[in-house]
Amino acid sequence: MPLQARRGGPRPLSEERSVSLLACRIYISTDCDRLAAFLDRVLPRPAQRYPISRRHHFAVRREGEGYRIEEDGVARAVEPTLESAGYALTARMHALALAALPEFTKVHAGCASWKGRRLLAVGPPHAGKTTLMIRLLSEGFTVYGDELTLVKNGEALPYPRRFGVRPPTVALIPSLAGVGGGGDAVLVTDPAQLGSKWVIEPGPVASVFYLEPNHDGHTRLEPCPKYLMVQRVMSQSTAPQAGRQQWIRDICDMLDRASTFTVKLGNLDEAVSALKDVLRRTPAVAVDPATETV
Amino acid sequence: MDWDACPQVSEGLEINKVADGYIVYQPERDRVHYLNHTAVLLLELCDGKTRAGDLAGLLKVAYELPAPPTDEVSECLSKLVAEGLVR
């Protein structure tokens, strides 16, 4: 770009990106190619079968030593660094996407399916959700998400977010070799990058597993009474806007149709074998051939 | 425990059934209760007509027990009353 143009006014917003986050379609324009590269690294790109009902536009401009962020034409923030601008922008995008679906219960859960049976792996941070989900990818499972699943009317809708894999997990999963990362950095990846289909769509749940970490030990799986599983899932979820009654109804509806287990998650080979064994014995609630890995 | 009283389920509870229990929401206290099968049966028997003293005998029949579980009924009923699920 000619020097005169740079001095004469704002730089053009030459880089454009867009992303669908369930009900939200978000457009980002920026004059910073490094911010665009940051977004390319962190924005999820699954195929999505969910209707768009809201659209938002962000503009990010370099300004002096910082980055000015506008949301739908209104100045929102000035961030001092590229990284802080990128994180602030993506955090806001996810907040808008979740706010667009206030009627859903949000559950800390990974979501996958195997032979037409969808599972939720519910658990607190560091329980092993991401580790298990990435391992399931290499075992013929269709994996939708590793961290957050929305629940309504007994169905689960995985939230599209790229997986953040911590270094100790990278070392546990052979399929992550060569994907990147390394050192102390969190590896950001997703099912599509790891060679699988990545499709986001709602579906009924056949089995719910509550993960309790048993690092370096064996994996043990035990049936969990549903009335206790409701308590456990509620402890790892947030209520819909409609309030606690709807929250309970949604979780009860989902769990009443599913088989429910507690998993002391240790050895991953044992975990895969145990989950397959459960799902093999669980009736398929619904099969969507478009999302199955054969 | 007044064994001659006829306990009754409190009004306004929202009861959600799952295969092996009830999840009871108590709007006035904004509390959630997780009841196992035995507590559910006891709750169902608190119809305002059945004497507390007869509950253990009814559970004995329902679960084909060798003896009425009087202590367990007393403990469970006390909890239900303390939590405001039964009055």
CSV table of C-alpha atoms in Angstrom, one decimal, chain A residues 224-228 230-232 234 244-246 248-249 252-253 255-256 260, chain B residues 14 16-25 27 30-32 34-37:
chain,number,residue,atom,x,y,z
A,224,CYS,CA,-25.0,-44.7,38.0
A,225,PRO,CA,-28.6,-44.3,39.3
A,226,LYS,CA,-30.4,-41.7,37.2
A,227,TYR,CA,-31.6,-39.7,40.2
A,228,LEU,CA,-27.9,-39.3,41.2
A,230,VAL,CA,-29.3,-35.7,37.5
A,231,GLN,CA,-27.5,-34.3,40.5
A,232,ARG,CA,-24.0,-34.8,38.9
A,234,MET,CA,-26.6,-30.3,37.2
A,244,ARG,CA,-34.5,-24.0,37.5
A,245,GLN,CA,-37.7,-25.9,36.7
A,246,GLN,CA,-36.9,-26.0,33.0
A,248,ILE,CA,-34.4,-29.9,35.9
A,249,ARG,CA,-36.9,-30.9,33.2
A,252,CYS,CA,-34.4,-35.4,33.5
A,253,ASP,CA,-35.8,-35.7,29.9
A,255,LEU,CA,-31.2,-38.8,31.3
A,256,ASP,CA,-34.4,-40.7,31.4
A,260,THR,CA,-26.0,-43.6,32.8
B,14,GLU,CA,-42.7,-30.0,40.9
B,16,ASN,CA,-39.8,-35.0,37.8
B,17,LYS,CA,-39.7,-38.8,37.4
B,18,VAL,CA,-36.7,-40.7,36.2
B,19,ALA,CA,-36.4,-44.5,36.0
B,20,ASP,CA,-35.1,-45.0,39.5
B,21,GLY,CA,-36.2,-42.0,41.5
B,22,TYR,CA,-37.7,-38.5,41.6
B,23,ILE,CA,-36.1,-35.1,41.2
B,24,VAL,CA,-38.3,-32.8,43.2
B,25,TYR,CA,-38.1,-29.0,42.8
B,27,PRO,CA,-40.1,-23.5,44.2
B,30,ASP,CA,-35.7,-22.8,45.3
B,31,ARG,CA,-34.3,-26.2,46.2
B,32,VAL,CA,-33.8,-29.5,44.3
B,34,TYR,CA,-33.0,-36.2,44.6
B,35,LEU,CA,-35.0,-39.1,45.9
B,36,ASN,CA,-34.2,-42.7,45.6
B,37,HIS,CA,-36.8,-45.4,45.0
